[in-house]
Each structure stands twice: as structure tokens, then as C-alpha cells.
Coordinates of C-alpha atoms in Angstrom, one line a residue:
Chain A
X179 CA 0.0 0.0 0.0
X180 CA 1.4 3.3 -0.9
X181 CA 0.9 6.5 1.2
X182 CA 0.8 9.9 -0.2
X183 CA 3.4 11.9 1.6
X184 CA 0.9 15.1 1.6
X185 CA -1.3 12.8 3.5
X186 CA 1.4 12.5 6.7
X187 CA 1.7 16.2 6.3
X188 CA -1.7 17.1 6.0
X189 CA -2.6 14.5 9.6
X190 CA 0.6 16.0 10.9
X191 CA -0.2 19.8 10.6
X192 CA -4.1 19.2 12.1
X193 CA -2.3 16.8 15.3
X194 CA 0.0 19.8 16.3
X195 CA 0.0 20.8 19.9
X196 CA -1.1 24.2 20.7
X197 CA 1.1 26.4 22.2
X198 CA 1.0 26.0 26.4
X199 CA -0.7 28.8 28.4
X200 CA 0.7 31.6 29.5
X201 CA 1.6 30.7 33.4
X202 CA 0.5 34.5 34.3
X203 CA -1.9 36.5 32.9
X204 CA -0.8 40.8 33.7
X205 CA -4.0 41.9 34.9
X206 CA -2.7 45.2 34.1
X207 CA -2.9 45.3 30.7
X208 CA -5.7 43.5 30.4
X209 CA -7.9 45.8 28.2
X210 CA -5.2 46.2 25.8
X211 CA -3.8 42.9 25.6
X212 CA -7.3 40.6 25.5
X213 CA -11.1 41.7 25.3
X214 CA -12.9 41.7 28.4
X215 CA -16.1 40.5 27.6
X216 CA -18.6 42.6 29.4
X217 CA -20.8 40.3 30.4
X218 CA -21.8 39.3 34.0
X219 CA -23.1 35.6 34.8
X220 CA -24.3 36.1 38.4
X221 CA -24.2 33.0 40.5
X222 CA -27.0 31.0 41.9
X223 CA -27.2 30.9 45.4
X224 CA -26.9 26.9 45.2
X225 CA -23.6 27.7 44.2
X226 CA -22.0 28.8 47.0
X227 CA -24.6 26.8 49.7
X228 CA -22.4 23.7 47.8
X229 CA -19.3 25.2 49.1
X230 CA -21.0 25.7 52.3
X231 CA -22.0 21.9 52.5
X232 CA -18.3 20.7 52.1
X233 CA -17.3 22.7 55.4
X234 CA -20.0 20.9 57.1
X235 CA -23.5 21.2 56.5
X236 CA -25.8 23.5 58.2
X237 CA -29.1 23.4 59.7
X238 CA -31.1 24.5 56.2
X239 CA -34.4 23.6 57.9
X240 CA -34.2 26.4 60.6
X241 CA -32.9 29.1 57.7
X242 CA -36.2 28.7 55.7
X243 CA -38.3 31.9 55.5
X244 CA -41.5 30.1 55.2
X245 CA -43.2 33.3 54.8
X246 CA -41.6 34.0 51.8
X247 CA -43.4 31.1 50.1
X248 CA -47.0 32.5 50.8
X249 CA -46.1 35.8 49.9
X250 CA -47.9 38.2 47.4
X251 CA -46.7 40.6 45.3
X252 CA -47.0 44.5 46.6
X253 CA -45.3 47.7 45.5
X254 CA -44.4 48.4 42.1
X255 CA -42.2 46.6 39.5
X256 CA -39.1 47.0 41.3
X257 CA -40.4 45.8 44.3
X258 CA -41.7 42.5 42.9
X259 CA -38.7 41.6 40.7
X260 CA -36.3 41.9 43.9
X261 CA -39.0 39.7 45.7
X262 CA -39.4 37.6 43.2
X263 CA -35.0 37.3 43.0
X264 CA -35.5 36.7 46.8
X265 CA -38.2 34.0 46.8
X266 CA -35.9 32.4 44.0
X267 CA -33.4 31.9 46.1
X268 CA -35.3 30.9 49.1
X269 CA -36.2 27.8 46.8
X270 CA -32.6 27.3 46.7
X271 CA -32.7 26.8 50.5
X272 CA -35.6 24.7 50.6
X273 CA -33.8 22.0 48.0
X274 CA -31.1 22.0 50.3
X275 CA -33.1 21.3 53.2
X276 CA -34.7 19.1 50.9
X277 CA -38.3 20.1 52.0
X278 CA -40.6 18.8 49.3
X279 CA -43.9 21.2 50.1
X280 CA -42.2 24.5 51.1
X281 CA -40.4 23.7 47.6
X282 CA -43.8 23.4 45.9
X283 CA -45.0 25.9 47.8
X284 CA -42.1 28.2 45.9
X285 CA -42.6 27.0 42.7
X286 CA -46.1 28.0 43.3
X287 CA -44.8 31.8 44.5
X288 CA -42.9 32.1 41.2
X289 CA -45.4 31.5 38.8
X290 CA -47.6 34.5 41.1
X291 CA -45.0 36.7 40.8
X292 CA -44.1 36.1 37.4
X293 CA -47.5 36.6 36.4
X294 CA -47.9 40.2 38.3
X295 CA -44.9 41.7 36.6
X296 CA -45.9 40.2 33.1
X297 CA -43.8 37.1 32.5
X298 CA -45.5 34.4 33.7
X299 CA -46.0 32.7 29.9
X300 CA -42.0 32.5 30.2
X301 CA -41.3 30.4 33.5
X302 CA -45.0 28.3 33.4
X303 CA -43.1 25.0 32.4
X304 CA -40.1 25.8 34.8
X305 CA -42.5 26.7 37.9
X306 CA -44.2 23.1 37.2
X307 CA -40.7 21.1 36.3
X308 CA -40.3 22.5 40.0
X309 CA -43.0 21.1 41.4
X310 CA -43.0 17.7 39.9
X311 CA -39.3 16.9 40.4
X312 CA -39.9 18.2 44.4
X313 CA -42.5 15.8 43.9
X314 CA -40.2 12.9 43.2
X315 CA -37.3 14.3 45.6
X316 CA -34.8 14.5 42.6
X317 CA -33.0 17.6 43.8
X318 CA -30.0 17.9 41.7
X319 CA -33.3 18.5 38.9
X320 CA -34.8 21.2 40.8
X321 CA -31.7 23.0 41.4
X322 CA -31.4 23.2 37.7
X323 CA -35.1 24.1 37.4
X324 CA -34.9 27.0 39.9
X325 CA -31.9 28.2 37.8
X326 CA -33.5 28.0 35.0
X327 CA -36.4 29.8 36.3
X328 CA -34.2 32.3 37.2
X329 CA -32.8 32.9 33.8
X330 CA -36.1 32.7 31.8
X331 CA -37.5 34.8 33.8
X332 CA -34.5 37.2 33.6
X333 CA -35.1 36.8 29.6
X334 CA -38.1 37.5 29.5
X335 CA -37.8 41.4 30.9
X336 CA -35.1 41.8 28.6
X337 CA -37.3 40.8 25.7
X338 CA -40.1 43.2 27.3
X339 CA -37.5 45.7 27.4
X340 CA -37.5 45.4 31.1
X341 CA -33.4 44.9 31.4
X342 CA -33.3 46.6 34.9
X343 CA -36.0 44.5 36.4
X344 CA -34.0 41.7 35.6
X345 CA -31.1 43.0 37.4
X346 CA -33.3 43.6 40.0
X347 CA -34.2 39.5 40.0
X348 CA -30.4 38.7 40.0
X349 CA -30.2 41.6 43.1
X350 CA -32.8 40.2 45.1
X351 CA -31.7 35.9 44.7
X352 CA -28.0 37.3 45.9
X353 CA -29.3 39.5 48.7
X354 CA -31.1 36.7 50.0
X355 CA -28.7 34.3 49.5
X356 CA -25.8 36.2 51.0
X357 CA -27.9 36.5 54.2
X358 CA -28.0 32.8 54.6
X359 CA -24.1 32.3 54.2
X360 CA -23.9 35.2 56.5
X361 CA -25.9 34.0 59.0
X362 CA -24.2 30.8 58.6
X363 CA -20.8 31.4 58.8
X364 CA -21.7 34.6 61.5
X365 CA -22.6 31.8 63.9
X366 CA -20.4 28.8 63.2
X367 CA -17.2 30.7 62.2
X368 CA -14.4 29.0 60.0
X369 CA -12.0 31.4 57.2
X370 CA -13.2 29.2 54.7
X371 CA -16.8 29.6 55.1
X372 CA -16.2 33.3 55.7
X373 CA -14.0 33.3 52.7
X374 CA -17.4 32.6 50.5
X375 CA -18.6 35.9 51.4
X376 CA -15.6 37.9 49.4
X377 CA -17.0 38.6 45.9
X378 CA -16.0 42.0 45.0
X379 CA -16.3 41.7 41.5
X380 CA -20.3 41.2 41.9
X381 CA -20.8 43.7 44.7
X382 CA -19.1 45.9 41.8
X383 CA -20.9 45.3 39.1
X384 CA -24.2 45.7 40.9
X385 CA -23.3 48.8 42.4
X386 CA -22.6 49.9 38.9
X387 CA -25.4 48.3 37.4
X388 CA -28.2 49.9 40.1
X389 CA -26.6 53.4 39.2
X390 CA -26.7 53.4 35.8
X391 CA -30.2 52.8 35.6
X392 CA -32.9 55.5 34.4
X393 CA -33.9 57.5 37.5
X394 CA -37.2 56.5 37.7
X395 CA -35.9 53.0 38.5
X396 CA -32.0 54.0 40.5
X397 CA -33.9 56.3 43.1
X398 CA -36.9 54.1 43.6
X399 CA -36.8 54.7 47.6
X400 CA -36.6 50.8 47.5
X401 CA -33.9 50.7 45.1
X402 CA -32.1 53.3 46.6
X403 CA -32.3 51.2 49.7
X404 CA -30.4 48.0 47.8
X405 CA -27.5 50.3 46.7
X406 CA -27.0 52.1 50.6
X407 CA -27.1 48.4 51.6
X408 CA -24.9 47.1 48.9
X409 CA -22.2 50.5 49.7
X410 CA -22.3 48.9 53.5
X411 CA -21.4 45.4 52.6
X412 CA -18.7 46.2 49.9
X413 CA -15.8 46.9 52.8
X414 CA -17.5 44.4 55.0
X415 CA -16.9 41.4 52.2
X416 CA -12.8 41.7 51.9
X417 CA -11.2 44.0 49.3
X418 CA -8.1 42.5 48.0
X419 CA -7.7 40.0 51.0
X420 CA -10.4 36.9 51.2
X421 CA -10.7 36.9 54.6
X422 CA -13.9 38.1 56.5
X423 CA -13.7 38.6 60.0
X424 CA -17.0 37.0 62.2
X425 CA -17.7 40.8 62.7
X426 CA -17.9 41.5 59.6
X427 CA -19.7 38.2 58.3
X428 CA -22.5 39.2 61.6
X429 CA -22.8 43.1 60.0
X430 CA -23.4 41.6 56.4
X431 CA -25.8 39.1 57.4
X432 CA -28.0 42.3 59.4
X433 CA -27.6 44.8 56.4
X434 CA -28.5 41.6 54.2
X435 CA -31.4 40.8 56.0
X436 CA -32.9 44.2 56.7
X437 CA -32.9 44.5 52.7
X438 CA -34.7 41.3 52.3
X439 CA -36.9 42.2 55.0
X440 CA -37.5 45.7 53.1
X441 CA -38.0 43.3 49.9
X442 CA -40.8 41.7 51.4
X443 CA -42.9 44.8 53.5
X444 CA -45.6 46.5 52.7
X445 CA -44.4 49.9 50.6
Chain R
X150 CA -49.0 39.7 -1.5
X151 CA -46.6 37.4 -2.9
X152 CA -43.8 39.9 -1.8
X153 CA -45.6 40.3 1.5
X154 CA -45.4 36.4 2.2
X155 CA -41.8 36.8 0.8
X156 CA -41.0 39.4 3.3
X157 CA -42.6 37.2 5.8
X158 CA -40.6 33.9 5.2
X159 CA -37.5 36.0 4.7
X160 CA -37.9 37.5 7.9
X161 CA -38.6 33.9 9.6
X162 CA -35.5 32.8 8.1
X163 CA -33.3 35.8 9.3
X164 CA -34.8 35.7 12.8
X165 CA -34.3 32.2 12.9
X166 CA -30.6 31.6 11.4
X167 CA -29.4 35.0 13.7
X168 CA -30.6 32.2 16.9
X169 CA -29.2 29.9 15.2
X170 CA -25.8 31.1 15.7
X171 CA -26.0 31.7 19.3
X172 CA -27.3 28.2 19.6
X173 CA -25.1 26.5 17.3
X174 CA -22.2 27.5 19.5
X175 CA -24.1 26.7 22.9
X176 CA -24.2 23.6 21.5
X177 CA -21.1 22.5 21.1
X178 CA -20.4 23.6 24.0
X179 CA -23.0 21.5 25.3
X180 CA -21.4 18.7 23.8
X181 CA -18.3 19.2 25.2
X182 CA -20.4 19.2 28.9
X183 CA -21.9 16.0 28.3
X184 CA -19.3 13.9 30.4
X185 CA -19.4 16.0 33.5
X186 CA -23.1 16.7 33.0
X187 CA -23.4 12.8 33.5
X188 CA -21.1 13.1 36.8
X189 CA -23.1 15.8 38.2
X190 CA -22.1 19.1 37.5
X191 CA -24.7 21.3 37.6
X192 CA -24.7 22.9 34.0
X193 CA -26.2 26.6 34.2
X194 CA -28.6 27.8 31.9
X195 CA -27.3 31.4 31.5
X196 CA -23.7 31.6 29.7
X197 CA -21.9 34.1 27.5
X198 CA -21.7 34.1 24.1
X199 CA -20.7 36.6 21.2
X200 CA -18.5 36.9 17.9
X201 CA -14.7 37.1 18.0
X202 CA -11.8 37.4 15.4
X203 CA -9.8 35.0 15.1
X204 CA -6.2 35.3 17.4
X205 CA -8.3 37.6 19.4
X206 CA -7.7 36.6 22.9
X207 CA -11.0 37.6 25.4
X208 CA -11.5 37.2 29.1
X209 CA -14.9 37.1 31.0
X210 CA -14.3 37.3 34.9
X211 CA -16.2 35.1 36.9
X212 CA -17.0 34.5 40.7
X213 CA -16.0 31.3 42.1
X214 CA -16.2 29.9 45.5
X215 CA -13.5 27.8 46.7
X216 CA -14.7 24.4 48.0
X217 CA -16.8 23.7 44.7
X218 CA -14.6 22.4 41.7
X219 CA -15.8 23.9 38.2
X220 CA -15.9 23.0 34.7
X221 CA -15.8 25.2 31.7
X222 CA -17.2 24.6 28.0
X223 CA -16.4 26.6 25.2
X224 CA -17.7 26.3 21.8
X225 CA -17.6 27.9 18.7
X226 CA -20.1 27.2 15.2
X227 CA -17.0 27.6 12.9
X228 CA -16.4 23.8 11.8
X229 CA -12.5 25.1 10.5
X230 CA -12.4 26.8 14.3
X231 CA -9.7 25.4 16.9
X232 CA -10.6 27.0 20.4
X233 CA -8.8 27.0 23.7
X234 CA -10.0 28.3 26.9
X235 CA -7.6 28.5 30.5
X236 CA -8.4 30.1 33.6
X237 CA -6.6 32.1 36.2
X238 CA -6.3 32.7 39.9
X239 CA -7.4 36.7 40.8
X240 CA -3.4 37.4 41.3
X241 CA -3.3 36.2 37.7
X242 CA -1.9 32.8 38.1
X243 CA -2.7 29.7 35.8
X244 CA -5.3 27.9 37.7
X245 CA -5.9 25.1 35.1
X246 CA -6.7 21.7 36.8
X247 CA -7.2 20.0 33.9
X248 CA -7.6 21.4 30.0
X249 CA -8.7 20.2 26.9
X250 CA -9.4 21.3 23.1
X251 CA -10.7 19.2 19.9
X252 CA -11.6 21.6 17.0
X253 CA -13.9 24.1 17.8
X254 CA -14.8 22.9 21.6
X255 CA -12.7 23.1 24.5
X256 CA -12.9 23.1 28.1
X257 CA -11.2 23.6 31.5
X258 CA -11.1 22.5 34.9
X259 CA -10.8 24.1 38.0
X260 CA -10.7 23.8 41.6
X261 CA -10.6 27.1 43.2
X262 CA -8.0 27.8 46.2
X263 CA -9.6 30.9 47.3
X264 CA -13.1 32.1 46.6
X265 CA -12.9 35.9 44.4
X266 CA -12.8 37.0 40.6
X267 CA -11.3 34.4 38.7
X268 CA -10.1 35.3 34.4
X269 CA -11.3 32.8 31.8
X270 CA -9.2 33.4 28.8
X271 CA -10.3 32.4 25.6
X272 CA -9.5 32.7 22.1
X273 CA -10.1 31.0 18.8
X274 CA -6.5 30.4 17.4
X275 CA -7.4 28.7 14.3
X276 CA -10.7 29.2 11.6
X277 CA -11.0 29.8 8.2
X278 CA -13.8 32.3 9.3
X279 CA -13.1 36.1 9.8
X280 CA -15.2 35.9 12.5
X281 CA -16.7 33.2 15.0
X282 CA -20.1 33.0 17.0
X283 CA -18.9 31.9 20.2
X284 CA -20.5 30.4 23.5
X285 CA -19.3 29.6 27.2
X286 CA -21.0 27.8 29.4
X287 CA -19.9 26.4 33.0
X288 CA -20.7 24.3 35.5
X289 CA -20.3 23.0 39.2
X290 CA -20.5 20.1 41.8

């Protein structure tokens, strides 16, 4: 059998190895050297309640707001798209207390939200995925639900040219979530768990986010609520160091929870 | 009213091939999730995508929390495309655990040692288009 030569070339030129990564990338020159993508994917609280879980897992029974679940929606737009983040998130807690009726009981809240601020058609199949897999206790499937949920929701404002209302969502699922690990970690102190509080890149990019919106929606009293409570927590959650002090972990989880406690009153 | 049903299919077709870019390139790297999907990552639903040039390296920054180990997918829907994608630490360090590319999908492992902003750098070294939908996706356990 004879073998073109071009062939061995050809097979040769496709197998080459890539060069290896740089070992250090200069943050410095990092507009002018690669594209920053401008683009934020905001965590979902299940993300870092995972994290939480490997340092020994807390008592998510006891850190349920099972109000939050039988909630309506009051106030204006703003109001229900940070309750609705919040009540998001609280189905994150539920799934990891594994607590099959407060979880319906969410899924429930979501579609009731979603339909007061106009998106309901969007997360009807989510808000029932989330009902029938609590149903059958398959968790890791809700968890993707609720995230899903999230993110449908989130599309759907965009589409209805709502882009700041879902900002608002993503506002309201960290708040609440961020008083949990407070909370958590405030009590039961380690550095590591404390560590999960340090994300200064997101308290950033809300900060900025909330104060570029039009101001109808940025001095919403509500809204202007978020970004006080947001300025308080920035210091509080580490700047270039990782660690959070049990102070500081304590302070976060009250200014957290006042806002989520705002969220969910009565304008 | 032929031109108007014209106008109409046209339209379908735009609207539909201008998702189907987006797509195209979620997909693959969908594909490239399907192993870890099957362990138990947790694949999110939201993820970034756009167009690049080719040898244009790009960075999204990204939260991570350390504790959780992560996997991320890129894909592009440039057949000719050959992708890579690395991480690093928020001092700048490589933080790659584990790295792969085939063609236009590629994908990266890592297992945080802190918890803050960590650099996904991407680029699409190879395609015989001028430029490339892109997607990247990630997920956690």
C-alpha cells in the first residue's frame, strides 16, 4: 500500500499541539492585551450553599423563610422583581433542606410573581418542572429548574424591554442568598466559610449596574435602599484580602437581611 | 401579497438563522459538557456568548467559590475553528486543573483555592472564518 506523503503532512499539521498557556496572565494590561467580555453571569445561590455543604453542612431547615413562600406581590415593579430574585433563592434553601412542600409551595410563588410583573407565559413550564421533580425528591433537577427559572425569567424582561427588572431578580436571589451564608458562617465561624462571602467583583458590578439605571428605577426609595445596603457590605466582604472577619460576616448578614426584609414589606 | 409572504418567510429565516448562531455555538459547547453533565455538575442555563476574530484573545471574569470544583465549555459554530480556553487565579496565576481542546470545543477545569474574581481566557487560534459565533458555558458540583 502506498501513502501519499501530503497525507502525513496534512494529519501532521491538524495533530500539532497548541502552544502552552501563558503561566501568568498581567491583569494590568488587560484591556489592551485581550477583550474583556462585558458580560456578568451572576451566581445562583446553590452555588456557593455547595461550598458551604463541604465545610460541614448546616441546619437549612431552621434558615427557611417560610413566609416568603406564601407571599404576594406588593409595591411596584421594582419591588416584585427583587421579591421575586429573593423567593428564587429561598427555593434554593428549601432544595437543600430538601423540604418537598415548602419547595412546591415556591414553585407556586414564582409562577404568582411572574404573572404580576408580566412574565408568567415564560417560566410556566419551569415553575411546574419544579413542582413535579420536588414531587419525586430528585433535587439535583430542581436546582437546575430554579436556575433555569431564574434565567427565563431574567429573559423574558429583557425581551419586554425590562433589562433593569431583571437586574433587579439577580439583586434580590444574591441579597437573599448572601444573608443565609452570612448568617451561617456569623454563627459557626471558619475562614473558609467566611472566605465565601468575598466577591468584590459582583458587589461591583451591581453597584454599577443599580446606578446606571434611568432614575425612575435607580432612586426608587426601595432601590435606593439596595444600593446604601450594597455600599455597606462592599468593605464588609474583603477588598483585595479573602478573609472576612466574624464581625464582619455578623454586619453583612443584618444589612443583608434588613434588605430582604425591606423586599418583602408593605411599601 | 406574494412579496408580503416573501417578506414574511424572509424574515422567519433571518430571525431564525441570527438564533441559530447563538445556539449552534451553545451547542457544542453542550457537547463538550456532556461527560461532567453525566457526573453531576450542575450545567447553568445562563452563559456568555458573542463573535470574535480569530487570534483575538478575550477574558470574562467570573466569581468562584472555593470548595466547589468547576468546569468550563467553550464552543464555537465555525467547523474550521480550533478553540482554547484557561483560567486564572485573581493574582493572575494559571489555575488550570485539567484542559482540553478538539476543534472548535474546548474546556477547563478548576478547583478554586480561594473564593474571588477568577479570568477565563479564551481565544479562537485557528478558523477559516473572519469571525466566529462563540459560547461559554460552565458548570459546578
Amino acid at each position: 500500500m502506498k501513502l501519499n506523503p501530503l497525507l502525513f503532512f496534512f494529519a501532521a499539521a491538524v495533530a500539532a499541539p497548541l502552544p502552552p498557556p501563558a503561566q501568568q496572565l498581567d491583569l494590568d494590561k488587560l484591556p489592551s492585551q485581550s477583550k474583556v467580555i462585558d458580560q456578568v453571569v451572576v451566581p445562583v445561590p446553590s452555588e456557593v450553599f455547595a461550598a458551604l455543604d463541604k465545610l460541614g453542612k448546616p441546619r437549612w431547615a431552621g434558615l427557611i423563610h417560610r413566609e416568603a413562600s406564601k407571599a404576594k406581590p406588593v409595591g411596584e415593579a421594582p419591588q416584585i422583581a427583587l421579591m421575586l430574585g429573593s423567593i428564587i433563592a429561598e427555593g434554593f434553601i428549601a432544595v437543600e433542606a430538601e423540604d418537598t412542600d415548602e419547595v412546591k409551595d415556591i414553585g407556586r410563588a414564582i409562577l404568582s410573581f411572574s404573572n404580576a410583573i408580566g412574565v408568567r407565559k415564560a417560566v410556566v413550564r419551569r415553575a411546574n418542572s419544579i413542582i413535579e421533580f420536588a414531587d419525586k425528591k430528585k433535587w439535583l433537577q430542581v436546582r437546575g429548574e430554579l436556575d433555569g427559572a431564574l434565567n427565563d425569567v431574567r429573559e423574558a424582561m429583557v425581551e419586554l424591554n425590562s433589562e433593569s427588572l431583571a437586574h433587579l431578580v439577580s439583586v434580590g436571589g444574591w441579597l437573599r442568598g448572601t444573608e443565609v451564608v452570612a448568617e451561617v458562617v456569623g454563627t459557626d465561624y471558619s475562614r473558609d466559610g467566611a472566605e465565601l462571602l468575598h466577591q468584590p467583583g459582583l458587589l461591583e458590578y451591581f453597584q454599577r449596574t443599580l446606578a446606571g439605571m434611568k432614575p425612575r428605577l435607580r432612586d426608587h426609595a426601595l432601590t435606593s435602599k439596595v444600593r446604601k445596603g450594597l455600599a455597606d457590605i462592599r468593605p464588609l466582604a474583603g477588598g483585595d484580602d479573602a478573609r472576612v472577619s466574624q464581625k464582619s460576616a455578623k454586619e453583612i448578614a443584618v444589612v443583608a437581611g434588613n434588605l430582604v426584609k425591606a423586599i418583602s414589606s408593605k411599601p | 401579497m406574494k412579496n408580503i409572504l416573501l417578506l414574511a418567510v424572509l424574515t422567519i429565516f433571518a430571525t431564525s438563522a441570527a438564533h441559530a448562531y447563538v445556539d449552534d455555538a451553545h451547542s457544542r459547547a453542550m457537547e463538550a459538557a456532556t461527560p461532567q453533565a453525566k457526573q453531576g455538575f450542575l450545567v447553568r442555563q445562563e452563559y456568555w456568548a458573542g463573535t470574535l476574530v480569530t487570534k483575538q484573545p478575550s477574558v470574562v471574569k467570573h466569581q468562584l467559590f472555593k470548595g466547589n470544583t468547576y468546569w468550563f465549555w467553550l464552543g464555537s459554530d465555525e467547523d474550521s475553528a480550533q478553540v482554547t480556553v484557561h483560567i486564572y487565579d485573581p493574582k493572575g496565576n494559571l489555575a488550570d486543573a485539567e484542559a482540553w481542546q478538539k476543534g472548535n470545543k474546548a474546556a477547563v477545569k478548576v478547583v478554586p483555592k480561594v473564593t474571588g474574581t477568577y479570568y477565563i481566557s479564551f481565544s479562537i487560534d485557528q478558523s477559516k472564518a473572519k469571525k466566529n459565533r462563540w459560547a461559554l458555558a460552565y458548570g459546578y458540583k
